[in-house]
mmCIF file with all atom_site columns, C-alpha atoms in Angstrom:
data_model
loop_
_atom_site.group_PDB
_atom_site.id
_atom_site.type_symbol
_atom_site.label_atom_id
_atom_site.label_alt_id
_atom_site.label_comp_id
_atom_site.label_asym_id
_atom_site.label_entity_id
_atom_site.label_seq_id
_atom_site.pdbx_PDB_ins_code
_atom_site.Cartn_x
_atom_site.Cartn_y
_atom_site.Cartn_z
_atom_site.occupancy
_atom_site.B_iso_or_equiv
_atom_site.pdbx_formal_charge
_atom_site.auth_seq_id
_atom_site.auth_comp_id
_atom_site.auth_asym_id
_atom_site.auth_atom_id
_atom_site.pdbx_PDB_model_num
ATOM 1   C CA . UNK A 1 1   ? -31.141 -18.329 -24.580 1.00 50.00 ? 28  UNK A CA 1
ATOM 2   C CA . UNK A 1 2   ? -29.078 -15.277 -25.803 1.00 52.00 ? 29  UNK A CA 1
ATOM 3   C CA . UNK A 1 3   ? -29.998 -13.312 -22.618 1.00 56.00 ? 30  UNK A CA 1
ATOM 4   C CA . UNK A 1 4   ? -29.036 -16.298 -20.442 1.00 51.00 ? 31  UNK A CA 1
ATOM 5   C CA . UNK A 1 5   ? -25.774 -16.803 -22.345 1.00 45.00 ? 32  UNK A CA 1
ATOM 6   C CA . UNK A 1 6   ? -24.956 -13.157 -22.079 1.00 46.00 ? 33  UNK A CA 1
ATOM 7   C CA . UNK A 1 7   ? -25.598 -13.120 -18.299 1.00 51.00 ? 34  UNK A CA 1
ATOM 8   C CA . UNK A 1 8   ? -23.480 -16.203 -17.788 1.00 44.00 ? 35  UNK A CA 1
ATOM 9   C CA . UNK A 1 9   ? -20.616 -14.670 -19.882 1.00 45.00 ? 36  UNK A CA 1
ATOM 10  C CA . UNK A 1 10  ? -20.803 -11.470 -17.807 1.00 45.00 ? 37  UNK A CA 1
ATOM 11  C CA . UNK A 1 11  ? -20.784 -13.549 -14.603 1.00 44.00 ? 38  UNK A CA 1
ATOM 12  C CA . UNK A 1 12  ? -17.717 -15.527 -15.806 1.00 42.00 ? 39  UNK A CA 1
ATOM 13  C CA . UNK A 1 13  ? -15.852 -12.409 -16.846 1.00 42.00 ? 40  UNK A CA 1
ATOM 14  C CA . UNK A 1 14  ? -16.647 -10.625 -13.532 1.00 40.00 ? 41  UNK A CA 1
ATOM 15  C CA . UNK A 1 15  ? -15.771 -13.613 -11.440 1.00 39.00 ? 42  UNK A CA 1
ATOM 16  C CA . UNK A 1 16  ? -12.461 -13.999 -13.315 1.00 39.00 ? 43  UNK A CA 1
ATOM 17  C CA . UNK A 1 17  ? -11.693 -10.295 -12.868 1.00 38.00 ? 44  UNK A CA 1
ATOM 18  C CA . UNK A 1 18  ? -12.556 -10.593 -9.118  1.00 40.00 ? 45  UNK A CA 1
ATOM 19  C CA . UNK A 1 19  ? -10.223 -13.564 -8.815  1.00 39.00 ? 46  UNK A CA 1
ATOM 20  C CA . UNK A 1 20  ? -7.434  -11.833 -10.641 1.00 43.00 ? 47  UNK A CA 1
ATOM 21  C CA . UNK A 1 21  ? -7.822  -8.626  -8.549  1.00 44.00 ? 48  UNK A CA 1
ATOM 22  C CA . UNK A 1 22  ? -7.945  -10.701 -5.278  1.00 45.00 ? 49  UNK A CA 1
ATOM 23  C CA . UNK A 1 23  ? -4.720  -12.449 -6.251  1.00 52.00 ? 50  UNK A CA 1
ATOM 24  C CA . UNK A 1 24  ? -3.159  -9.119  -7.070  1.00 56.00 ? 51  UNK A CA 1
ATOM 25  C CA . UNK A 1 25  ? -4.178  -7.613  -3.707  1.00 61.00 ? 52  UNK A CA 1
ATOM 26  C CA . UNK A 1 26  ? -0.997  -5.640  -2.672  1.00 55.00 ? 53  UNK A CA 1
ATOM 27  C CA . UNK A 1 27  ? -1.506  -6.513  1.034   1.00 56.00 ? 54  UNK A CA 1
ATOM 28  C CA . UNK A 1 28  ? -1.031  -10.137 0.198   1.00 66.00 ? 55  UNK A CA 1
ATOM 29  C CA . UNK A 1 29  ? 2.296   -9.409  -1.481  1.00 81.00 ? 56  UNK A CA 1
ATOM 30  C CA . UNK A 1 30  ? 3.867   -7.352  1.318   1.00 87.00 ? 57  UNK A CA 1
ATOM 31  C CA . UNK A 1 31  ? 5.880   -9.000  4.091   1.00 89.00 ? 58  UNK A CA 1
ATOM 32  C CA . UNK A 1 32  ? 7.843   -7.737  7.165   1.00 89.00 ? 59  UNK A CA 1
ATOM 33  C CA . UNK A 1 33  ? 10.265  -9.604  9.275   1.00 90.00 ? 60  UNK A CA 1
ATOM 34  C CA . UNK A 1 34  ? 13.258  -9.580  11.586  1.00 91.00 ? 61  UNK A CA 1
ATOM 35  C CA . UNK A 1 35  ? 16.048  -11.830 12.748  1.00 93.00 ? 62  UNK A CA 1
ATOM 36  C CA . UNK A 1 36  ? 16.588  -12.296 16.481  1.00 92.00 ? 63  UNK A CA 1
ATOM 37  C CA . UNK A 1 37  ? 19.616  -13.889 18.215  1.00 95.00 ? 64  UNK A CA 1
ATOM 38  C CA . UNK A 1 38  ? 18.881  -15.601 21.498  1.00 92.00 ? 65  UNK A CA 1
ATOM 39  C CA . UNK A 1 39  ? 21.526  -17.619 23.347  1.00 93.00 ? 66  UNK A CA 1
ATOM 40  C CA . UNK A 1 40  ? 23.500  -17.999 20.112  1.00 93.00 ? 67  UNK A CA 1
ATOM 41  C CA . UNK A 1 41  ? 20.560  -19.214 18.050  1.00 95.00 ? 68  UNK A CA 1
ATOM 42  C CA . UNK A 1 42  ? 19.136  -17.222 15.143  1.00 94.00 ? 69  UNK A CA 1
ATOM 43  C CA . UNK A 1 43  ? 15.350  -16.940 14.818  1.00 92.00 ? 70  UNK A CA 1
ATOM 44  C CA . UNK A 1 44  ? 13.598  -15.872 11.620  1.00 90.00 ? 71  UNK A CA 1
ATOM 45  C CA . UNK A 1 45  ? 10.289  -14.087 12.094  1.00 87.00 ? 72  UNK A CA 1
ATOM 46  C CA . UNK A 1 46  ? 8.240   -13.038 9.087   1.00 84.00 ? 73  UNK A CA 1
ATOM 47  C CA . UNK A 1 47  ? 4.571   -12.342 8.406   1.00 74.00 ? 74  UNK A CA 1
ATOM 48  C CA . UNK A 1 48  ? 2.254   -10.555 6.106   1.00 74.00 ? 75  UNK A CA 1
ATOM 49  C CA . UNK A 1 49  ? 2.763   -6.786  6.373   1.00 70.00 ? 76  UNK A CA 1
ATOM 50  C CA . UNK A 1 50  ? -0.683  -6.156  8.122   1.00 71.00 ? 77  UNK A CA 1
ATOM 51  C CA . UNK A 1 51  ? -0.097  -8.853  10.789  1.00 67.00 ? 78  UNK A CA 1
ATOM 52  C CA . UNK A 1 52  ? 3.541   -8.052  11.629  1.00 67.00 ? 79  UNK A CA 1
ATOM 53  C CA . UNK A 1 53  ? 4.105   -7.061  15.193  1.00 74.00 ? 80  UNK A CA 1
ATOM 54  C CA . UNK A 1 54  ? 6.652   -4.321  15.412  1.00 75.00 ? 81  UNK A CA 1
ATOM 55  C CA . UNK A 1 55  ? 9.744   -5.121  17.391  1.00 72.00 ? 82  UNK A CA 1
ATOM 56  C CA . UNK A 1 56  ? 10.933  -2.945  20.336  1.00 70.00 ? 83  UNK A CA 1
ATOM 57  C CA . UNK A 1 57  ? 13.735  -0.838  18.901  1.00 65.00 ? 84  UNK A CA 1
ATOM 58  C CA . UNK A 1 58  ? 15.518  -1.018  22.284  1.00 68.00 ? 85  UNK A CA 1
ATOM 59  C CA . UNK A 1 59  ? 15.986  -4.776  22.027  1.00 75.00 ? 86  UNK A CA 1
ATOM 60  C CA . UNK A 1 60  ? 19.692  -5.526  21.491  1.00 83.00 ? 87  UNK A CA 1
ATOM 61  C CA . UNK A 1 61  ? 19.148  -8.964  20.114  1.00 90.00 ? 88  UNK A CA 1
ATOM 62  C CA . UNK A 1 62  ? 17.521  -7.853  16.819  1.00 91.00 ? 89  UNK A CA 1
ATOM 63  C CA . UNK A 1 63  ? 20.092  -8.346  14.127  1.00 94.00 ? 90  UNK A CA 1
ATOM 64  C CA . UNK A 1 64  ? 18.087  -7.207  11.077  1.00 93.00 ? 91  UNK A CA 1
ATOM 65  C CA . UNK A 1 65  ? 14.637  -6.041  10.089  1.00 92.00 ? 92  UNK A CA 1
ATOM 66  C CA . UNK A 1 66  ? 13.239  -6.057  6.584   1.00 92.00 ? 93  UNK A CA 1
ATOM 67  C CA . UNK A 1 67  ? 10.365  -5.434  4.097   1.00 93.00 ? 94  UNK A CA 1
ATOM 68  C CA . UNK A 1 68  ? 9.521   -7.493  0.949   1.00 92.00 ? 95  UNK A CA 1
ATOM 69  C CA . UNK A 1 69  ? 7.062   -6.191  -1.513  1.00 91.00 ? 96  UNK A CA 1
ATOM 70  C CA . UNK A 1 70  ? 6.532   -9.078  -3.902  1.00 87.00 ? 97  UNK A CA 1
ATOM 71  C CA . UNK A 1 71  ? 4.771   -7.356  -6.790  1.00 86.00 ? 98  UNK A CA 1
ATOM 72  C CA . UNK A 1 72  ? 6.695   -8.754  -9.778  1.00 82.00 ? 99  UNK A CA 1
ATOM 73  C CA . UNK A 1 73  ? 3.459   -10.239 -11.192 1.00 82.00 ? 100 UNK A CA 1
ATOM 74  C CA . UNK A 1 74  ? 1.865   -6.759  -11.132 1.00 83.00 ? 101 UNK A CA 1
ATOM 75  C CA . UNK A 1 75  ? 4.673   -4.316  -11.888 1.00 86.00 ? 102 UNK A CA 1
ATOM 76  C CA . UNK A 1 76  ? 7.506   -6.588  -13.103 1.00 86.00 ? 103 UNK A CA 1
ATOM 77  C CA . UNK A 1 77  ? 9.515   -5.484  -10.066 1.00 89.00 ? 104 UNK A CA 1
ATOM 78  C CA . UNK A 1 78  ? 9.894   -6.570  -6.453  1.00 90.00 ? 105 UNK A CA 1
ATOM 79  C CA . UNK A 1 79  ? 11.240  -4.432  -3.677  1.00 93.00 ? 106 UNK A CA 1
ATOM 80  C CA . UNK A 1 80  ? 13.578  -5.783  -0.871  1.00 94.00 ? 107 UNK A CA 1
ATOM 81  C CA . UNK A 1 81  ? 14.689  -3.609  2.038   1.00 95.00 ? 108 UNK A CA 1
ATOM 82  C CA . UNK A 1 82  ? 16.830  -5.017  4.811   1.00 96.00 ? 109 UNK A CA 1
ATOM 83  C CA . UNK A 1 83  ? 18.407  -2.974  7.607   1.00 95.00 ? 110 UNK A CA 1
ATOM 84  C CA . UNK A 1 84  ? 20.942  -4.439  10.027  1.00 96.00 ? 111 UNK A CA 1
ATOM 85  C CA . UNK A 1 85  ? 21.752  -3.244  13.543  1.00 93.00 ? 112 UNK A CA 1
ATOM 86  C CA . UNK A 1 86  ? 24.994  -1.274  13.831  1.00 93.00 ? 113 UNK A CA 1
ATOM 87  C CA . UNK A 1 87  ? 25.676  -2.526  17.286  1.00 93.00 ? 114 UNK A CA 1
ATOM 88  C CA . UNK A 1 88  ? 26.068  -6.150  16.020  1.00 95.00 ? 115 UNK A CA 1
ATOM 89  C CA . UNK A 1 89  ? 29.243  -7.750  14.588  1.00 96.00 ? 116 UNK A CA 1
ATOM 90  C CA . UNK A 1 90  ? 29.829  -7.651  10.856  1.00 97.00 ? 117 UNK A CA 1
ATOM 91  C CA . UNK A 1 91  ? 29.387  -11.496 10.762  1.00 98.00 ? 118 UNK A CA 1
ATOM 92  C CA . UNK A 1 92  ? 26.009  -11.330 12.520  1.00 97.00 ? 119 UNK A CA 1
ATOM 93  C CA . UNK A 1 93  ? 24.788  -8.484  10.250  1.00 97.00 ? 120 UNK A CA 1
ATOM 94  C CA . UNK A 1 94  ? 25.678  -10.150 6.965   1.00 98.00 ? 121 UNK A CA 1
ATOM 95  C CA . UNK A 1 95  ? 24.338  -13.600 8.140   1.00 97.00 ? 122 UNK A CA 1
ATOM 96  C CA . UNK A 1 96  ? 21.097  -12.036 9.370   1.00 96.00 ? 123 UNK A CA 1
ATOM 97  C CA . UNK A 1 97  ? 20.732  -9.986  6.167   1.00 97.00 ? 124 UNK A CA 1
ATOM 98  C CA . UNK A 1 98  ? 21.159  -13.146 4.160   1.00 96.00 ? 125 UNK A CA 1
ATOM 99  C CA . UNK A 1 99  ? 18.699  -15.155 6.334   1.00 96.00 ? 126 UNK A CA 1
ATOM 100 C CA . UNK A 1 100 ? 16.000  -12.544 5.890   1.00 96.00 ? 127 UNK A CA 1
ATOM 101 C CA . UNK A 1 101 ? 16.637  -12.117 2.158   1.00 96.00 ? 128 UNK A CA 1
ATOM 102 C CA . UNK A 1 102 ? 16.503  -15.930 1.607   1.00 94.00 ? 129 UNK A CA 1
ATOM 103 C CA . UNK A 1 103 ? 13.367  -16.236 3.586   1.00 93.00 ? 130 UNK A CA 1
ATOM 104 C CA . UNK A 1 104 ? 11.549  -13.398 1.744   1.00 92.00 ? 131 UNK A CA 1
ATOM 105 C CA . UNK A 1 105 ? 12.626  -14.364 -1.707  1.00 92.00 ? 132 UNK A CA 1
ATOM 106 C CA . UNK A 1 106 ? 12.104  -18.186 -1.399  1.00 92.00 ? 133 UNK A CA 1
ATOM 107 C CA . UNK A 1 107 ? 9.265   -18.326 -3.928  1.00 89.00 ? 134 UNK A CA 1
ATOM 108 C CA . UNK A 1 108 ? 10.828  -15.991 -6.480  1.00 88.00 ? 135 UNK A CA 1
ATOM 109 C CA . UNK A 1 109 ? 14.205  -17.761 -6.191  1.00 87.00 ? 136 UNK A CA 1
ATOM 110 C CA . UNK A 1 110 ? 12.476  -21.184 -6.636  1.00 86.00 ? 137 UNK A CA 1
ATOM 111 C CA . UNK A 1 111 ? 10.691  -19.956 -9.775  1.00 86.00 ? 138 UNK A CA 1
ATOM 112 C CA . UNK A 1 112 ? 13.950  -18.518 -11.245 1.00 84.00 ? 139 UNK A CA 1
ATOM 113 C CA . UNK A 1 113 ? 15.749  -21.845 -10.447 1.00 83.00 ? 140 UNK A CA 1
ATOM 114 C CA . UNK A 1 114 ? 12.981  -23.897 -12.080 1.00 83.00 ? 141 UNK A CA 1
ATOM 115 C CA . UNK A 1 115 ? 12.956  -21.657 -15.198 1.00 85.00 ? 142 UNK A CA 1
ATOM 116 C CA . UNK A 1 116 ? 16.697  -21.374 -15.734 1.00 82.00 ? 143 UNK A CA 1
ATOM 117 C CA . UNK A 1 117 ? 18.940  -24.051 -14.333 1.00 79.00 ? 144 UNK A CA 1
ATOM 118 C CA . UNK A 1 118 ? 16.829  -26.829 -12.828 1.00 78.00 ? 145 UNK A CA 1
ATOM 119 C CA . UNK A 1 119 ? 17.743  -29.479 -15.350 1.00 81.00 ? 146 UNK A CA 1
ATOM 120 C CA . UNK A 1 120 ? 21.305  -28.252 -16.336 1.00 82.00 ? 147 UNK A CA 1
ATOM 121 C CA . UNK A 1 121 ? 22.858  -31.519 -15.189 1.00 81.00 ? 148 UNK A CA 1
ATOM 122 C CA . UNK A 1 122 ? 20.204  -33.853 -16.714 1.00 82.00 ? 149 UNK A CA 1
ATOM 123 C CA . UNK A 1 123 ? 22.054  -36.356 -18.848 1.00 87.00 ? 150 UNK A CA 1
ATOM 124 C CA . UNK A 1 124 ? 25.321  -34.321 -18.267 1.00 86.00 ? 151 UNK A CA 1
ATOM 125 C CA . UNK A 1 125 ? 26.830  -35.950 -15.173 1.00 84.00 ? 152 UNK A CA 1
ATOM 126 C CA . UNK A 1 126 ? 30.363  -35.880 -16.612 1.00 91.00 ? 153 UNK A CA 1
ATOM 127 C CA . UNK A 1 127 ? 30.154  -32.166 -17.214 1.00 89.00 ? 154 UNK A CA 1
ATOM 128 C CA . UNK A 1 128 ? 28.627  -31.430 -13.785 1.00 86.00 ? 155 UNK A CA 1
ATOM 129 C CA . UNK A 1 129 ? 31.144  -33.522 -12.033 1.00 88.00 ? 156 UNK A CA 1
ATOM 130 C CA . UNK A 1 130 ? 33.945  -31.531 -13.662 1.00 92.00 ? 157 UNK A CA 1
ATOM 131 C CA . UNK A 1 131 ? 32.136  -28.244 -12.858 1.00 89.00 ? 158 UNK A CA 1
ATOM 132 C CA . UNK A 1 132 ? 31.754  -29.183 -9.213  1.00 88.00 ? 159 UNK A CA 1
ATOM 133 C CA . UNK A 1 133 ? 35.521  -30.113 -9.040  1.00 92.00 ? 160 UNK A CA 1
ATOM 134 C CA . UNK A 1 134 ? 36.344  -26.707 -10.531 1.00 94.00 ? 161 UNK A CA 1
ATOM 135 C CA . UNK A 1 135 ? 34.130  -24.883 -7.993  1.00 91.00 ? 162 UNK A CA 1
ATOM 136 C CA . UNK A 1 136 ? 35.604  -26.825 -5.093  1.00 93.00 ? 163 UNK A CA 1
ATOM 137 C CA . UNK A 1 137 ? 39.181  -26.040 -6.158  1.00 96.00 ? 164 UNK A CA 1
ATOM 138 C CA . UNK A 1 138 ? 38.315  -22.327 -6.491  1.00 96.00 ? 165 UNK A CA 1
ATOM 139 C CA . UNK A 1 139 ? 36.499  -22.234 -3.165  1.00 95.00 ? 166 UNK A CA 1
ATOM 140 C CA . UNK A 1 140 ? 39.350  -23.944 -1.348  1.00 96.00 ? 167 UNK A CA 1
ATOM 141 C CA . UNK A 1 141 ? 41.725  -21.348 -2.716  1.00 98.00 ? 168 UNK A CA 1
ATOM 142 C CA . UNK A 1 142 ? 39.445  -18.621 -1.540  1.00 98.00 ? 169 UNK A CA 1
ATOM 143 C CA . UNK A 1 143 ? 39.161  -20.172 1.978   1.00 98.00 ? 170 UNK A CA 1
ATOM 144 C CA . UNK A 1 144 ? 42.958  -20.421 2.185   1.00 98.00 ? 171 UNK A CA 1
ATOM 145 C CA . UNK A 1 145 ? 43.339  -16.753 1.221   1.00 99.00 ? 172 UNK A CA 1
ATOM 146 C CA . UNK A 1 146 ? 40.746  -15.716 3.867   1.00 98.00 ? 173 UNK A CA 1
ATOM 147 C CA . UNK A 1 147 ? 42.590  -17.744 6.525   1.00 98.00 ? 174 UNK A CA 1
ATOM 148 C CA . UNK A 1 148 ? 45.938  -16.553 5.398   1.00 98.00 ? 175 UNK A CA 1
ATOM 149 C CA . UNK A 1 149 ? 45.112  -12.839 5.393   1.00 98.00 ? 176 UNK A CA 1
ATOM 150 C CA . UNK A 1 150 ? 42.989  -12.269 8.465   1.00 96.00 ? 177 UNK A CA 1
ATOM 151 C CA . UNK A 1 151 ? 43.849  -8.532  8.594   1.00 97.00 ? 178 UNK A CA 1
ATOM 152 C CA . UNK A 1 152 ? 43.365  -7.859  4.947   1.00 98.00 ? 179 UNK A CA 1
ATOM 153 C CA . UNK A 1 153 ? 40.214  -5.677  4.184   1.00 98.00 ? 180 UNK A CA 1
ATOM 154 C CA . UNK A 1 154 ? 39.658  -7.323  0.748   1.00 98.00 ? 181 UNK A CA 1
ATOM 155 C CA . UNK A 1 155 ? 39.593  -10.932 2.154   1.00 98.00 ? 182 UNK A CA 1
ATOM 156 C CA . UNK A 1 156 ? 37.583  -9.767  5.133   1.00 98.00 ? 183 UNK A CA 1
ATOM 157 C CA . UNK A 1 157 ? 34.874  -8.627  2.642   1.00 98.00 ? 184 UNK A CA 1
ATOM 158 C CA . UNK A 1 158 ? 35.085  -11.842 0.668   1.00 98.00 ? 185 UNK A CA 1
ATOM 159 C CA . UNK A 1 159 ? 34.558  -13.711 3.921   1.00 98.00 ? 186 UNK A CA 1
ATOM 160 C CA . UNK A 1 160 ? 31.539  -11.565 4.713   1.00 98.00 ? 187 UNK A CA 1
ATOM 161 C CA . UNK A 1 161 ? 30.181  -12.193 1.313   1.00 98.00 ? 188 UNK A CA 1
ATOM 162 C CA . UNK A 1 162 ? 30.421  -16.067 1.868   1.00 97.00 ? 189 UNK A CA 1
ATOM 163 C CA . UNK A 1 163 ? 28.780  -15.765 5.195   1.00 98.00 ? 190 UNK A CA 1
ATOM 164 C CA . UNK A 1 164 ? 25.903  -13.719 3.712   1.00 97.00 ? 191 UNK A CA 1
ATOM 165 C CA . UNK A 1 165 ? 25.545  -16.276 0.921   1.00 95.00 ? 192 UNK A CA 1
ATOM 166 C CA . UNK A 1 166 ? 25.178  -19.067 3.534   1.00 95.00 ? 193 UNK A CA 1
ATOM 167 C CA . UNK A 1 167 ? 22.586  -16.949 5.302   1.00 96.00 ? 194 UNK A CA 1
ATOM 168 C CA . UNK A 1 168 ? 20.673  -16.673 2.048   1.00 94.00 ? 195 UNK A CA 1
ATOM 169 C CA . UNK A 1 169 ? 20.824  -20.333 1.524   1.00 93.00 ? 196 UNK A CA 1
ATOM 170 C CA . UNK A 1 170 ? 19.755  -21.070 5.116   1.00 95.00 ? 197 UNK A CA 1
ATOM 171 C CA . UNK A 1 171 ? 16.867  -18.510 4.798   1.00 94.00 ? 198 UNK A CA 1
ATOM 172 C CA . UNK A 1 172 ? 15.782  -20.097 1.533   1.00 92.00 ? 199 UNK A CA 1
ATOM 173 C CA . UNK A 1 173 ? 15.721  -23.517 3.166   1.00 93.00 ? 200 UNK A CA 1
ATOM 174 C CA . UNK A 1 174 ? 14.002  -22.162 6.247   1.00 92.00 ? 201 UNK A CA 1
ATOM 175 C CA . UNK A 1 175 ? 16.759  -23.138 8.673   1.00 93.00 ? 202 UNK A CA 1
ATOM 176 C CA . UNK A 1 176 ? 19.402  -21.122 10.531  1.00 93.00 ? 203 UNK A CA 1
ATOM 177 C CA . UNK A 1 177 ? 22.716  -23.098 10.913  1.00 94.00 ? 204 UNK A CA 1
ATOM 178 C CA . UNK A 1 178 ? 24.665  -20.012 11.933  1.00 95.00 ? 205 UNK A CA 1
ATOM 179 C CA . UNK A 1 179 ? 27.336  -17.926 10.259  1.00 97.00 ? 206 UNK A CA 1
ATOM 180 C CA . UNK A 1 180 ? 30.037  -19.764 8.309   1.00 95.00 ? 207 UNK A CA 1
ATOM 181 C CA . UNK A 1 181 ? 32.162  -19.216 5.194   1.00 95.00 ? 208 UNK A CA 1
ATOM 182 C CA . UNK A 1 182 ? 32.380  -22.829 3.994   1.00 93.00 ? 209 UNK A CA 1
ATOM 183 C CA . UNK A 1 183 ? 29.696  -23.779 1.391   1.00 90.00 ? 210 UNK A CA 1
ATOM 184 C CA . UNK A 1 184 ? 28.606  -27.380 2.271   1.00 86.00 ? 211 UNK A CA 1
ATOM 185 C CA . UNK A 1 185 ? 27.883  -28.404 -1.332  1.00 80.00 ? 212 UNK A CA 1
ATOM 186 C CA . UNK A 1 186 ? 28.475  -25.647 -3.892  1.00 75.00 ? 213 UNK A CA 1
ATOM 187 C CA . UNK A 1 187 ? 26.552  -27.440 -6.579  1.00 71.00 ? 214 UNK A CA 1
ATOM 188 C CA . UNK A 1 188 ? 24.134  -29.416 -4.390  1.00 68.00 ? 215 UNK A CA 1
ATOM 189 C CA . UNK A 1 189 ? 21.243  -27.758 -6.187  1.00 59.00 ? 216 UNK A CA 1
ATOM 190 C CA . UNK A 1 190 ? 22.223  -29.503 -9.493  1.00 52.00 ? 217 UNK A CA 1
#
């Protein structure tokens, strides 16, 4: 009985170790991708690192390429690298960078959301209504400043930031609605 118990225990430990190591296989945590623009539409292409098909560097419709090493469960860190094409407009570059980041980080962002603010408005509808109203007032002021100062470098950068944020939201939701500064529902996640 002791020998059989010992063999079963060793089997369970080794099986568990094998499963743990298989789940921590670095090749399953590395992704590559790019964003294409064809006929005004943005296409998100991502895959595991090993199965990624390299793009032709001469293609002029590639807006961004990227690498995501999702090793936070192993090292406590993840690595995100995104490069945009210099020959594209600023708007296309930031939107594509946001799309790719949102697509790569979907799982991690979802876990962060679940762990920190998922239920912030639970039984607090009055507070969240006021918070949403506050955000809308602030955002409308920002949109007015961007529209009122089209040649100002500062407001140009703020506009690019909002376009990139919308790209990140679109990538996270696995859709590409195109570059825009307006946030449809700034607290829709609550």
